[in-house]
Amino acid sequence: MPPVTKTLSPAELAKLEHAFATDPASEAYKPLAEAYLGMGRFMEAMVVCKKGVKAHPSIPDPRVLLARVYAEQGKDKKAIEELTGALQVSPTDKVALRMMGSLQIKGGDTQPGKDNLLKAFEADPQDAETLEAMSKNGVPVPKPAAPEPPPPPPQPIAAPPVLQPAGATATSGLQQPVSAQPSVVLGNDTPPPVIAPQPPAPQRAAQPRAPQQARQAQPRAAQPAPRRPVEDEFDDAEVSDVKPRPAQQRGGGASKAAFFLLLFAVPVGAAAYFGIGQYRAKHIREANTAIREATTLIKSDTFKGYEQGISKAQLALDLDASSDTNRNARGLLAYAYTIRWGEHIHDDSNRENADKNIKAGIEAKEASAYLHAADAMFSFYEGKTEEGLKSIEERIKAAEAEKKQVSIYYLTRGVLQMNEGDLEAAKESLDRAQAISPDDPRIYIALGNLHRRRGNDPQALSAFNVALDRTKKSHPDALTGTALLILDQENPGNGYCLAAKYVKTVQGMGDLASPRQLAANAFANALLQSRVSRDIPQYTDKAFQKTLEECTGVKPDEAAARKEVATAENDGLSQDRNNPELLLIRGRRLAYEGKLDESAAEIRKAIELSPQASHFHVELAKVLSKKEGGEAAAEEALKKALTLVPASPKLLSMLGQAQYKQKKMDAARETLEKAIADPKTKNPEARFMLGKIYRDTDKKDLAKSIENLKKAGEEYYSDPSMASQAYDELALTYEAKGDKDNVGVSYEKALNADKENPAPYCHYAKFLAKDPKEKDKAKTLAQAFVKMAPRDPCAEELRGLAGSGG
């Protein structure tokens, strides 16, 4: 096993073992394991996965995730063992089948591997990853079942005897009945009428049957088999069959010339008619294929994918203008143009094409799910978010009334709710979209952005990792989003290497990334340059300094870094000058550089451009709270954010902390109680502060203090550092109450949660020093604390106990 790389990632990911020891049945196993896997921290990922398997034995996900951990380390045999277990739980899980098949073929077990890939295909024939795995391993895509053969043609009606004109020979061929010539008529639902033969006119040669009679006597073509839906999310996505207009009647003449003309015209006309039908059917098939390809390209959610999807959808529309093709192609065109205008290139051309296709689809009353989603997103990009939300809500209600759940509707609603500031409702919408369409990378990008705004970095990292997994680490937003998450940590350490790798990946994408995505990545690069150049000298390990220089390409030269920062940000602004998110990234960079006034100024500019973005107000509050005496301004910024997201637990927690720092204890208590009003909501930050308030203020309530600190420790399952602080404060509260038994238990929990937190060593050592029986343990704790924090005031108190005078 390769050595575990020590990556100084977010504090929430520092000690997974403790997190799951305190909550072994937690649903957090998956995001935490995926986060570690994305960072290459296989040991931690394996620990989390195994606990996930134990806690969730009836679902395949933890075993599949564990198989991924083994596979990425080259332990294919162990991976197959886990996949076997996953398939015993869920025999049709496409991810397990696909991975099992690929590993079996790789190991030489070819036929079973191919069989499993085919099973994965049967579970979801449209899954791009399965199709790629089949192509890579030489497994052909099964051909669709042939349509049932047409029924045997009815026996042709015998023609009446033909009187031979004088001089005619028996070999003239006039005895051949016209109806014996084959003809195909598409879309004719009425059986042909039987025409009774007419006796010949007296003293005249019998006339040949009229052309219309001849056509009616032909066997009907079998109706084409109904086609499968092109896209599951359309209300009715079947491509309609072609129904050509019936041929016009033509009368027959009595002359010999007319007779021979008819003799040759009927078969030629039938053949031409048949050829036109075949040509038309070919266009329908090609249009069908183009729509399927357009859907796959658009679902990839990449700049190039939308561009190519537009080309395919337009081709489908050009090939076949029937109602079903028109509905599906219009929807795809409307959606792709809308996203390109709103998120990639904010230009008139994309806007006009989006508007044109939306209107065309709505006016024709042929709107697909994609078109309805485009309509709502178009309103949002025009600044009419409320109007867009109303329209997509109507579509959701209509679909649910028909017992349908359309993922793109919930995705669209979630994106609009998030940008409106309703983060809790947005989470519910996006979770529903993800449950319906678990392979859609765009949903995970939205979830990543949502979790960032909610202040939940581990879940944001997990969402971006899933998006990268679904797109083979090629989604610009997920790459840049992950890099920014790493760069927002206090001490990224080796995480700088991964951030630099992802930033460089986006830089090399060319037209696969949009100008807006390249601009955001340029600002992420500026933040990287600034932070790494300042942090490298802070590390005492010379080898590690060299590692950071090599993996990031950044030197510990602040002057050179300033030039790189200016170049990167100017490059970003040249591609997307009016994006407020760029100002936010710059504000964060300035805050890390200690330029708090400049940082606040940049974030305020972002707020002017997008006043409804609640996370801008939150970031402003964070910067202001770092300034000496900035708590009051931070409080005002948070109150503005709360007008956009009323009753947000996260914002209420931050507001309560700002009030606490200003010693507004009654106001802080009231605010924090609101933050935990919903018992279903986990809010350890609010409970932690409430525990201290109930213990340390005049209105003491030790029972409430213990209740809140205990819950805070339990809810900080993904943040061992804060869990340790909560249990340390809980132990101090038990001391104040005189509950000695629970004091020791709580200090032990604090030490187990985070062995690098010095506070519980100090407090526990002083507590045990009062008991002569615990002298040795108190001494050990005191020695550990003095070594960890020799300059801390508590160290002076403990030096004697530790047996050290210096």
GROMACS .gro file of N, CA, C and O in nm, residues 653-757:
model
  420
  653SER      N    1  -2.695   3.205   1.325
  653SER     CA    2  -2.580   3.166   1.407
  653SER      C    3  -2.469   3.270   1.399
  653SER      O    4  -2.411   3.309   1.501
  654MET      N    5  -2.441   3.315   1.277
  654MET     CA    6  -2.337   3.416   1.260
  654MET      C    7  -2.376   3.547   1.327
  654MET      O    8  -2.293   3.613   1.391
  655LEU      N    9  -2.503   3.583   1.315
  655LEU     CA   10  -2.550   3.707   1.379
  655LEU      C   11  -2.539   3.696   1.531
  655LEU      O   12  -2.495   3.790   1.598
  656GLY      N   13  -2.579   3.581   1.585
  656GLY     CA   14  -2.567   3.562   1.730
  656GLY      C   15  -2.424   3.574   1.777
  656GLY      O   16  -2.397   3.632   1.884
  657GLN      N   17  -2.330   3.520   1.699
  657GLN     CA   18  -2.188   3.530   1.737
  657GLN      C   19  -2.140   3.675   1.733
  657GLN      O   20  -2.063   3.719   1.820
  658ALA      N   21  -2.185   3.749   1.632
  658ALA     CA   22  -2.148   3.891   1.624
  658ALA      C   23  -2.202   3.967   1.744
  658ALA      O   24  -2.134   4.054   1.801
  659GLN      N   25  -2.324   3.938   1.783
  659GLN     CA   26  -2.382   4.003   1.901
  659GLN      C   27  -2.311   3.960   2.028
  659GLN      O   28  -2.291   4.041   2.120
  660TYR      N   29  -2.270   3.835   2.035
  660TYR     CA   30  -2.196   3.785   2.152
  660TYR      C   31  -2.065   3.860   2.169
  660TYR      O   32  -2.026   3.897   2.281
  661LYS      N   33  -1.995   3.882   2.056
  661LYS     CA   34  -1.867   3.954   2.063
  661LYS      C   35  -1.885   4.098   2.109
  661LYS      O   36  -1.794   4.158   2.166
  662GLN      N   37  -2.003   4.152   2.083
  662GLN     CA   38  -2.032   4.289   2.129
  662GLN      C   39  -2.091   4.289   2.271
  662GLN      O   40  -2.132   4.394   2.320
  663LYS      N   41  -2.096   4.170   2.332
  663LYS     CA   42  -2.149   4.153   2.468
  663LYS      C   43  -2.298   4.187   2.477
  663LYS      O   44  -2.347   4.227   2.583
  664LYS      N   45  -2.368   4.170   2.364
  664LYS     CA   46  -2.514   4.184   2.364
  664LYS      C   47  -2.573   4.047   2.395
  664LYS      O   48  -2.628   3.979   2.308
  665MET      N   49  -2.561   4.006   2.521
  665MET     CA   50  -2.592   3.868   2.556
  665MET      C   51  -2.740   3.833   2.539
  665MET      O   52  -2.773   3.724   2.491
  666ASP      N   53  -2.827   3.921   2.579
  666ASP     CA   54  -2.970   3.891   2.565
  666ASP      C   55  -3.008   3.879   2.418
  666ASP      O   56  -3.082   3.787   2.378
  667ALA      N   57  -2.958   3.972   2.337
  667ALA     CA   58  -2.987   3.968   2.193
  667ALA      C   59  -2.927   3.843   2.130
  667ALA      O   60  -2.990   3.777   2.046
  668ALA      N   61  -2.805   3.809   2.171
  668ALA     CA   62  -2.739   3.691   2.116
  668ALA      C   63  -2.816   3.565   2.153
  668ALA      O   64  -2.836   3.476   2.068
  669ARG      N   65  -2.862   3.556   2.280
  669ARG     CA   66  -2.938   3.438   2.323
  669ARG      C   67  -3.066   3.425   2.240
  669ARG      O   68  -3.099   3.316   2.192
  670GLU      N   69  -3.136   3.535   2.222
  670GLU     CA   70  -3.261   3.532   2.146
  670GLU      C   71  -3.237   3.489   2.002
  670GLU      O   72  -3.313   3.408   1.946
  671THR      N   73  -3.134   3.544   1.941
  671THR     CA   74  -3.102   3.510   1.802
  671THR      C   75  -3.064   3.363   1.787
  671THR      O   76  -3.111   3.294   1.695
  672LEU      N   77  -2.982   3.315   1.878
  672LEU     CA   78  -2.935   3.176   1.868
  672LEU      C   79  -3.047   3.076   1.897
  672LEU      O   80  -3.048   2.966   1.840
  673GLU      N   81  -3.140   3.113   1.983
  673GLU     CA   82  -3.254   3.025   2.007
  673GLU      C   83  -3.339   3.012   1.879
  673GLU      O   84  -3.392   2.905   1.849
  674LYS      N   85  -3.349   3.119   1.803
  674LYS     CA   86  -3.419   3.111   1.675
  674LYS      C   87  -3.346   3.018   1.578
  674LYS      O   88  -3.407   2.948   1.498
  675ALA      N   89  -3.213   3.020   1.588
  675ALA     CA   90  -3.132   2.939   1.496
  675ALA      C   91  -3.152   2.790   1.518
  675ALA      O   92  -3.131   2.710   1.426
  676ILE      N   93  -3.194   2.749   1.640
  676ILE     CA   94  -3.214   2.607   1.667
  676ILE      C   95  -3.362   2.575   1.690
  676ILE      O   96  -3.395   2.471   1.747
  677ALA      N   97  -3.448   2.666   1.642
  677ALA     CA   98  -3.592   2.648   1.666
  677ALA      C   99  -3.644   2.519   1.603
  677ALA      O  100  -3.732   2.454   1.658
  678ASP      N  101  -3.590   2.485   1.488
  678ASP     CA  102  -3.633   2.361   1.422
  678ASP      C  103  -3.552   2.245   1.477
  678ASP      O  104  -3.431   2.238   1.454
  679PRO      N  105  -3.615   2.153   1.548
  679PRO     CA  106  -3.539   2.043   1.610
  679PRO      C  107  -3.474   1.950   1.508
  679PRO      O  108  -3.381   1.876   1.541
  680LYS      N  109  -3.522   1.953   1.383
  680LYS     CA  110  -3.465   1.867   1.281
  680LYS      C  111  -3.335   1.924   1.224
  680LYS      O  112  -3.260   1.854   1.156
  681THR      N  113  -3.310   2.052   1.250
  681THR     CA  114  -3.194   2.119   1.193
  681THR      C  115  -3.073   2.103   1.284
  681THR      O  116  -3.080   2.134   1.403
  682LYS      N  117  -2.964   2.053   1.229
  682LYS     CA  118  -2.840   2.045   1.305
  682LYS      C  119  -2.768   2.179   1.296
  682LYS      O  120  -2.739   2.227   1.186
  683ASN      N  121  -2.739   2.238   1.409
  683ASN     CA  122  -2.673   2.368   1.410
  683ASN      C  123  -2.577   2.373   1.528
  683ASN      O  124  -2.603   2.437   1.630
  684PRO      N  125  -2.464   2.302   1.519
  684PRO     CA  126  -2.371   2.297   1.632
  684PRO      C  127  -2.312   2.432   1.670
  684PRO      O  128  -2.283   2.456   1.787
  685GLU      N  129  -2.294   2.522   1.569
  685GLU     CA  130  -2.238   2.653   1.601
  685GLU      C  131  -2.327   2.729   1.699
  685GLU      O  132  -2.279   2.787   1.798
  686ALA      N  133  -2.458   2.727   1.670
  686ALA     CA  134  -2.552   2.799   1.757
  686ALA      C  135  -2.557   2.735   1.895
  686ALA      O  136  -2.559   2.804   1.999
  687ARG      N  137  -2.559   2.603   1.901
  687ARG     CA  138  -2.566   2.533   2.029
  687ARG      C  139  -2.440   2.558   2.111
  687ARG      O  140  -2.446   2.571   2.235
  688PHE      N  141  -2.326   2.562   2.045
  688PHE     CA  142  -2.199   2.587   2.114
  688PHE      C  143  -2.202   2.724   2.183
  688PHE      O  144  -2.167   2.736   2.301
  689MET      N  145  -2.245   2.826   2.108
  689MET     CA  146  -2.250   2.960   2.165
  689MET      C  147  -2.355   2.969   2.276
  689MET      O  148  -2.333   3.033   2.379
  690LEU      N  149  -2.469   2.906   2.257
  690LEU     CA  150  -2.573   2.908   2.359
  690LEU      C  151  -2.526   2.842   2.488
  690LEU      O  152  -2.555   2.889   2.600
  691GLY      N  153  -2.453   2.732   2.473
  691GLY     CA  154  -2.400   2.663   2.591
  691GLY      C  155  -2.312   2.755   2.674
  691GLY      O  156  -2.322   2.757   2.798
  692LYS      N  157  -2.229   2.833   2.607
  692LYS     CA  158  -2.140   2.925   2.680
  692LYS      C  159  -2.219   3.041   2.741
  692LYS      O  160  -2.192   3.084   2.854
  693ILE      N  161  -2.319   3.088   2.667
  693ILE     CA  162  -2.400   3.200   2.719
  693ILE      C  163  -2.476   3.157   2.844
  693ILE      O  164  -2.478   3.229   2.945
  694TYR      N  165  -2.539   3.040   2.840
  694TYR     CA  166  -2.617   2.994   2.955
  694TYR      C  167  -2.528   2.964   3.076
  694TYR      O  168  -2.574   2.965   3.189
  695ARG      N  169  -2.400   2.939   3.051
  695ARG     CA  170  -2.310   2.909   3.163
  695ARG      C  171  -2.243   3.034   3.219
  695ARG      O  172  -2.223   3.046   3.341
  696ASP      N  173  -2.208   3.130   3.132
  696ASP     CA  174  -2.118   3.238   3.173
  696ASP      C  175  -2.187   3.371   3.202
  696ASP      O  176  -2.121   3.465   3.248
  697THR      N  177  -2.316   3.385   3.172
  697THR     CA  178  -2.381   3.514   3.193
  697THR      C  179  -2.459   3.514   3.326
  697THR      O  180  -2.469   3.413   3.394
  698ASP      N  181  -2.513   3.630   3.357
  698ASP     CA  182  -2.586   3.644   3.483
  698ASP      C  183  -2.706   3.551   3.488
  698ASP      O  184  -2.740   3.498   3.594
  699LYS      N  185  -2.772   3.532   3.374
  699LYS     CA  186  -2.890   3.444   3.369
  699LYS      C  187  -2.844   3.300   3.346
  699LYS      O  188  -2.867   3.241   3.243
  700LYS      N  189  -2.776   3.248   3.449
  700LYS     CA  190  -2.720   3.113   3.436
  700LYS      C  191  -2.830   3.009   3.428
  700LYS      O  192  -2.932   3.019   3.495
  701ASP      N  193  -2.802   2.908   3.347
  701ASP     CA  194  -2.889   2.791   3.340
  701ASP      C  195  -2.801   2.675   3.298
  701ASP      O  196  -2.787   2.644   3.179
  702LEU      N  197  -2.738   2.611   3.400
  702LEU     CA  198  -2.639   2.507   3.369
  702LEU      C  199  -2.701   2.388   3.298
  702LEU      O  200  -2.636   2.323   3.216
  703ALA      N  201  -2.827   2.360   3.328
  703ALA     CA  202  -2.892   2.247   3.260
  703ALA      C  203  -2.903   2.274   3.110
  703ALA      O  204  -2.874   2.186   3.027
  704LYS      N  205  -2.942   2.396   3.073
  704LYS     CA  206  -2.950   2.430   2.930
  704LYS      C  207  -2.812   2.438   2.868
  704LYS      O  208  -2.792   2.404   2.750
  705SER      N  209  -2.714   2.483   2.947
  705SER     CA  210  -2.577   2.488   2.897
  705SER      C  211  -2.528   2.348   2.863
  705SER      O  212  -2.473   2.324   2.754
  706ILE      N  213  -2.550   2.254   2.955
  706ILE     CA  214  -2.506   2.116   2.931
  706ILE      C  215  -2.579   2.056   2.812
  706ILE      O  216  -2.519   1.990   2.726
  707GLU      N  217  -2.710   2.080   2.805
  707GLU     CA  218  -2.790   2.026   2.693
  707GLU      C  219  -2.735   2.073   2.558
  707GLU      O  220  -2.718   1.993   2.465
  708ASN      N  221  -2.708   2.202   2.547
  708ASN     CA  222  -2.662   2.256   2.419
  708ASN      C  223  -2.519   2.216   2.386
  708ASN      O  224  -2.488   2.184   2.270
  709LEU      N  225  -2.429   2.215   2.484
  709LEU     CA  226  -2.291   2.177   2.456
  709LEU      C  227  -2.280   2.028   2.421
  709LEU      O  228  -2.200   1.989   2.336
  710LYS      N  229  -2.361   1.947   2.487
  710LYS     CA  230  -2.360   1.804   2.455
  710LYS      C  231  -2.405   1.779   2.312
  710LYS      O  232  -2.344   1.703   2.236
  711LYS      N  233  -2.514   1.847   2.272
  711LYS     CA  234  -2.564   1.831   2.135
  711LYS      C  235  -2.466   1.889   2.034
  711LYS      O  236  -2.449   1.835   1.924
  712ALA      N  237  -2.400   1.999   2.072
  712ALA     CA  238  -2.302   2.058   1.980
  712ALA      C  239  -2.189   1.959   1.952
  712ALA      O  240  -2.147   1.941   1.838
  713GLY      N  241  -2.140   1.892   2.059
  713GLY     CA  242  -2.034   1.794   2.041
  713GLY      C  243  -2.077   1.680   1.949
  713GLY      O  244  -2.001   1.634   1.865
  714GLU      N  245  -2.202   1.636   1.964
  714GLU     CA  246  -2.253   1.527   1.881
  714GLU      C  247  -2.271   1.572   1.735
  714GLU      O  248  -2.244   1.496   1.642
  715GLU      N  249  -2.319   1.695   1.718
  715GLU     CA  250  -2.347   1.744   1.582
  715GLU      C  251  -2.222   1.786   1.507
  715GLU      O  252  -2.224   1.798   1.384
  716TYR      N  253  -2.111   1.808   1.580
  716TYR     CA  254  -1.986   1.841   1.513
  716TYR      C  255  -1.915   1.714   1.467
  716TYR      O  256  -1.793   1.704   1.470
  717TYR      N  257  -1.994   1.615   1.417
  717TYR     CA  258  -1.934   1.486   1.383
  717TYR      C  259  -1.833   1.497   1.269
  717TYR      O  260  -1.740   1.416   1.260
  718SER      N  261  -1.850   1.595   1.180
  718SER     CA  262  -1.756   1.607   1.067
  718SER      C  263  -1.649   1.712   1.093
  718SER      O  264  -1.570   1.743   1.003
  719ASP      N  265  -1.645   1.767   1.214
  719ASP     CA  266  -1.546   1.870   1.248
  719ASP      C  267  -1.483   1.834   1.382
  719ASP      O  268  -1.523   1.886   1.487
  720PRO      N  269  -1.385   1.744   1.385
  720PRO     CA  270  -1.326   1.699   1.511
  720PRO      C  271  -1.269   1.812   1.596
  720PRO      O  272  -1.274   1.805   1.719
  721SER      N  273  -1.213   1.914   1.531
  721SER     CA  274  -1.156   2.026   1.607
  721SER      C  275  -1.261   2.095   1.692
  721SER      O  276  -1.243   2.121   1.811
  722MET      N  277  -1.377   2.126   1.627
  722MET     CA  278  -1.483   2.192   1.701
  722MET      C  279  -1.551   2.097   1.799
  722MET      O  280  -1.595   2.139   1.907
  723ALA      N  281  -1.558   1.969   1.765
  723ALA     CA  282  -1.614   1.871   1.859
  723ALA      C  283  -1.531   1.870   1.987
  723ALA      O  284  -1.585   1.865   2.099
  724SER      N  285  -1.399   1.876   1.972
  724SER     CA  286  -1.310   1.879   2.088
  724SER      C  287  -1.336   2.003   2.174
  724SER      O  288  -1.342   1.993   2.297
  725GLN      N  289  -1.354   2.116   2.110
  725GLN     CA  290  -1.382   2.238   2.185
  725GLN      C  291  -1.515   2.229   2.259
  725GLN      O  292  -1.528   2.274   2.373
  726ALA      N  293  -1.615   2.172   2.194
  726ALA     CA  294  -1.747   2.160   2.257
  726ALA      C  295  -1.741   2.071   2.380
  726ALA      O  296  -1.797   2.103   2.486
  727TYR      N  297  -1.670   1.954   2.369
  727TYR     CA  298  -1.661   1.864   2.483
  727TYR      C  299  -1.576   1.925   2.595
  727TYR      O  300  -1.600   1.899   2.714
  728ASP      N  301  -1.477   2.004   2.557
  728ASP     CA  302  -1.396   2.073   2.659
  728ASP      C  303  -1.482   2.172   2.738
  728ASP      O  304  -1.476   2.177   2.861
  729GLU      N  305  -1.564   2.250   2.666
  729GLU     CA  306  -1.654   2.344   2.733
  729GLU      C  307  -1.760   2.269   2.816
  729GLU      O  308  -1.800   2.315   2.923
  730LEU      N  309  -1.804   2.154   2.766
  730LEU     CA  310  -1.900   2.074   2.841
  730LEU      C  311  -1.839   2.026   2.972
  730LEU      O  312  -1.906   2.029   3.078
  731ALA      N  313  -1.713   1.985   2.969
  731ALA     CA  314  -1.646   1.940   3.091
  731ALA      C  315  -1.636   2.055   3.192
  731ALA      O  316  -1.657   2.035   3.313
  732LEU      N  317  -1.604   2.173   3.144
  732LEU     CA  318  -1.597   2.289   3.234
  732LEU      C  319  -1.733   2.318   3.297
  732LEU      O  320  -1.741   2.359   3.414
  733THR      N  321  -1.838   2.296   3.220
  733THR     CA  322  -1.973   2.319   3.273
  733THR      C  323  -2.008   2.215   3.379
  733THR      O  324  -2.068   2.248   3.483
  734TYR      N  325  -1.969   2.089   3.354
  734TYR     CA  326  -1.992   1.987   3.457
  734TYR      C  327  -1.912   2.018   3.584
  734TYR      O  328  -1.959   1.992   3.696
  735GLU      N  329  -1.792   2.076   3.567
  735GLU     CA  330  -1.714   2.119   3.685
  735GLU      C  331  -1.791   2.224   3.764
  735GLU      O  332  -1.798   2.218   3.888
  736ALA      N  333  -1.847   2.322   3.690
  736ALA     CA  334  -1.923   2.427   3.758
  736ALA      C  335  -2.044   2.370   3.830
  736ALA      O  336  -2.085   2.421   3.936
  737LYS      N  337  -2.099   2.263   3.778
  737LYS     CA  338  -2.215   2.199   3.841
  737LYS      C  339  -2.175   2.105   3.954
  737LYS      O  340  -2.257   2.069   4.040
  738GLY      N  341  -2.047   2.064   3.955
  738GLY     CA  342  -2.001   1.971   4.056
  738GLY      C  343  -2.023   1.826   4.020
  738GLY      O  344  -2.019   1.738   4.107
  739ASP      N  345  -2.045   1.795   3.893
  739ASP     CA  346  -2.069   1.658   3.846
  739ASP      C  347  -1.935   1.598   3.802
  739ASP      O  348  -1.901   1.599   3.683
  740LYS      N  349  -1.858   1.545   3.900
  740LYS     CA  350  -1.723   1.500   3.873
  740LYS      C  351  -1.719   1.381   3.776
  740LYS      O  352  -1.625   1.368   3.697
  741ASP      N  353  -1.817   1.293   3.785
  741ASP     CA  354  -1.815   1.175   3.698
  741ASP      C  355  -1.818   1.214   3.551
  741ASP      O  356  -1.743   1.160   3.469
  742ASN      N  357  -1.903   1.309   3.518
  742ASN     CA  358  -1.915   1.350   3.378
  742ASN      C  359  -1.804   1.443   3.333
  742ASN      O  360  -1.782   1.460   3.214
  743VAL      N  361  -1.733   1.503   3.430
  743VAL     CA  362  -1.620   1.589   3.394
  743VAL      C  363  -1.515   1.507   3.319
  743VAL      O  364  -1.469   1.542   3.210
  744GLY      N  365  -1.473   1.395   3.383
  744GLY     CA  366  -1.369   1.313   3.322
  744GLY      C  367  -1.411   1.255   3.188
  744GLY      O  368  -1.334   1.253   3.092
  745VAL      N  369  -1.536   1.210   3.180
  745VAL     CA  370  -1.587   1.154   3.053
  745VAL      C  371  -1.580   1.257   2.941
  745VAL      O  372  -1.538   1.227   2.828
  746SER      N  373  -1.619   1.380   2.972
  746SER     CA  374  -1.622   1.485   2.870
  746SER      C  375  -1.482   1.525   2.827
  746SER      O  376  -1.456   1.548   2.707
  747TYR      N  377  -1.387   1.533   2.923
  747TYR     CA  378  -1.250   1.565   2.885
  747TYR      C  379  -1.190   1.455   2.797
  747TYR      O  380  -1.116   1.483   2.701
  748GLU      N  381  -1.222   1.329   2.828
  748GLU     CA  382  -1.171   1.220   2.745
  748GLU      C  383  -1.225   1.231   2.602
  748GLU      O  384  -1.153   1.206   2.505
  749LYS      N  385  -1.352   1.268   2.589
  749LYS     CA  386  -1.410   1.286   2.456
  749LYS      C  387  -1.340   1.400   2.382
  749LYS      O  388  -1.315   1.391   2.261
  750ALA      N  389  -1.308   1.505   2.455
  750ALA     CA  390  -1.239   1.619   2.393
  750ALA      C  391  -1.102   1.578   2.342
  750ALA      O  392  -1.061   1.615   2.231
  751LEU      N  393  -1.028   1.499   2.423
  751LEU     CA  394  -0.895   1.454   2.382
  751LEU      C  395  -0.902   1.358   2.264
  751LEU      O  396  -0.820   1.363   2.172
  752ASN      N  397  -1.000   1.268   2.267
  752ASN     CA  398  -1.013   1.171   2.157
  752ASN      C  399  -1.055   1.237   2.027
  752ASN      O  400  -1.019   1.192   1.919
  753ALA      N  401  -1.134   1.345   2.038
  753ALA     CA  402  -1.180   1.413   1.918
  753ALA      C  403  -1.066   1.479   1.843
  753ALA      O  404  -1.056   1.471   1.721
  754ASP      N  405  -0.977   1.546   1.918
  754ASP     CA  406  -0.866   1.618   1.853
  754ASP      C  407  -0.748   1.621   1.948
  754ASP      O  408  -0.741   1.704   2.039
  755LYS      N  409  -0.654   1.533   1.925
  755LYS     CA  410  -0.538   1.524   2.014
  755LYS      C  411  -0.444   1.642   1.999
  755LYS      O  412  -0.348   1.655   2.076
  756GLU      N  413  -0.468   1.727   1.900
  756GLU     CA  414  -0.382   1.844   1.881
  756GLU      C  415  -0.443   1.972   1.939
  756GLU      O  416  -0.387   2.080   1.924
  757ASN      N  417  -0.558   1.960   2.003
  757ASN     CA  418  -0.619   2.076   2.070
  757ASN      C  419  -0.562   2.085   2.211
  757ASN      O  420  -0.587   1.998   2.295
   0.00000   0.00000   0.00000
